[in-house]
C-alpha atoms as an extended CHARMM CRD file, in Angstrom:
* protein
*
        54  EXT
         1         1  MET       CA              4.0920000000       42.5560000000      -16.4440000000  PROA      1               0.0000000000
         2         2  LEU       CA              7.9870000000       42.6510000000      -16.3060000000  PROA      2               0.0000000000
         3         3  GLU       CA             10.3520000000       45.1240000000      -18.7380000000  PROA      3               0.0000000000
         4         4  PHE       CA             12.9890000000       44.7680000000      -19.1480000000  PROA      4               0.0000000000
         5         5  HSD       CA             15.8610000000       47.1210000000      -21.2640000000  PROA      5               0.0000000000
         6         6  ALA       CA             18.8350000000       47.2360000000      -22.0310000000  PROA      6               0.0000000000
         7         7  PRO       CA             22.1750000000       48.2920000000      -24.7210000000  PROA      7               0.0000000000
         8         8  GLU       CA             20.9280000000       45.6550000000      -27.4940000000  PROA      8               0.0000000000
         9         9  GLY       CA             16.3450000000       45.7230000000      -27.0190000000  PROA      9               0.0000000000
        10        10  THR       CA             13.5690000000       45.2130000000      -24.4810000000  PROA      10              0.0000000000
        11        11  ALA       CA             12.2600000000       42.4450000000      -22.5490000000  PROA      11              0.0000000000
        12        12  VAL       CA              9.2760000000       41.5460000000      -21.6760000000  PROA      12              0.0000000000
        13        13  VAL       CA              7.6230000000       39.1590000000      -19.7030000000  PROA      13              0.0000000000
        14        14  HSD       CA              3.9040000000       37.5290000000      -19.1010000000  PROA      14              0.0000000000
        15        15  VAL       CA              4.5000000000       36.2780000000      -15.1670000000  PROA      15              0.0000000000
        16        16  ARG       CA              1.2100000000       35.6900000000      -13.2260000000  PROA      16              0.0000000000
        17        17  SER       CA              0.9700000000       37.8050000000       -9.4580000000  PROA      17              0.0000000000
        18        18  GLY       CA              0.5340000000       34.5160000000       -8.1780000000  PROA      18              0.0000000000
        19        19  GLU       CA              3.6910000000       33.3380000000       -9.1570000000  PROA      19              0.0000000000
        20        20  ILE       CA              5.5580000000       36.3960000000       -8.4330000000  PROA      20              0.0000000000
        21        21  ARG       CA              4.1950000000       36.4010000000       -4.4130000000  PROA      21              0.0000000000
        22        22  ARG       CA              5.2700000000       32.3480000000       -3.7880000000  PROA      22              0.0000000000
        23        23  PHE       CA              8.8140000000       33.1410000000       -5.3780000000  PROA      23              0.0000000000
        24        24  LEU       CA              9.1230000000       35.7580000000       -3.2720000000  PROA      24              0.0000000000
        25        25  GLU       CA              7.8780000000       34.2030000000       -0.1830000000  PROA      25              0.0000000000
        26        26  ALA       CA              9.6410000000       31.1860000000       -0.8780000000  PROA      26              0.0000000000
        27        27  SER       CA             13.2150000000       33.9680000000       -1.3250000000  PROA      27              0.0000000000
        28        28  ALA       CA             11.7090000000       36.0110000000        2.1010000000  PROA      28              0.0000000000
        29        29  GLY       CA             12.0350000000       32.7030000000        3.9290000000  PROA      29              0.0000000000
        30        30  LEU       CA             15.7270000000       32.2660000000        2.8740000000  PROA      30              0.0000000000
        31        31  VAL       CA             16.6160000000       35.5460000000        3.3030000000  PROA      31              0.0000000000
        32        32  PRO       CA             15.0550000000       37.3930000000        5.4390000000  PROA      32              0.0000000000
        33        33  VAL       CA             14.3910000000       40.7810000000        4.1670000000  PROA      33              0.0000000000
        34        34  GLY       CA             17.0530000000       43.6620000000        5.0380000000  PROA      34              0.0000000000
        35        35  LEU       CA             20.0800000000       41.0060000000        5.8580000000  PROA      35              0.0000000000
        36        36  GLU       CA             20.9680000000       40.0740000000        2.0010000000  PROA      36              0.0000000000
        37        37  HSD       CA             23.7480000000       41.9170000000        2.4040000000  PROA      37              0.0000000000
        38        38  LEU       CA             25.4800000000       39.4170000000        5.0400000000  PROA      38              0.0000000000
        39        39  GLN       CA             24.1210000000       36.5890000000        2.0150000000  PROA      39              0.0000000000
        40        40  PHE       CA             27.1690000000       37.5610000000       -0.2430000000  PROA      40              0.0000000000
        41        41  ASP       CA             30.8050000000       39.3360000000        0.4380000000  PROA      41              0.0000000000
        42        42  LEU       CA             30.9130000000       41.6280000000       -1.9070000000  PROA      42              0.0000000000
        43        43  ASP       CA             34.7480000000       41.9720000000       -2.3890000000  PROA      43              0.0000000000
        44        44  HSD       CA             35.5940000000       37.9790000000       -2.8330000000  PROA      44              0.0000000000
        45        45  ASP       CA             33.0470000000       37.4510000000       -5.4590000000  PROA      45              0.0000000000
        46        46  LEU       CA             34.2950000000       40.4310000000       -8.0530000000  PROA      46              0.0000000000
        47        47  ALA       CA             37.3830000000       38.6540000000       -7.0440000000  PROA      47              0.0000000000
        48        48  VAL       CA             36.9430000000       36.1040000000       -8.3870000000  PROA      48              0.0000000000
        49        49  LEU       CA             34.8510000000       37.2310000000      -11.5860000000  PROA      49              0.0000000000
        50        50  MET       CA             37.8590000000       39.2280000000      -12.2710000000  PROA      50              0.0000000000
        51        51  ARG       CA             40.5170000000       36.8530000000      -11.7260000000  PROA      51              0.0000000000
        52        52  ASP       CA             40.7370000000       35.7450000000      -15.7380000000  PROA      52              0.0000000000
        53        53  ALA       CA             40.7120000000       39.4610000000      -16.5000000000  PROA      53              0.0000000000
        54        54  CYS       CA             44.7070000000       39.6990000000      -16.8980000000  PROA      54              0.0000000000
C-alpha cells in the first residue's frame, strides 16, 4: 500500500509487491542506482518548465 499526501488530500494506492519489484528492477536496468544524476539536466529542465512563466 502506498500513501501519498498533498494539501489537496490523500491518495491510497494498493499495488502487489511483485509488480513494484518488477518495476524497480526494470528501472534499475534502464538507469543504474547511483547514476540517476546522469540522466537529466536540471537547469535545462527548469528552463523548459519556466519558459512560459514570464
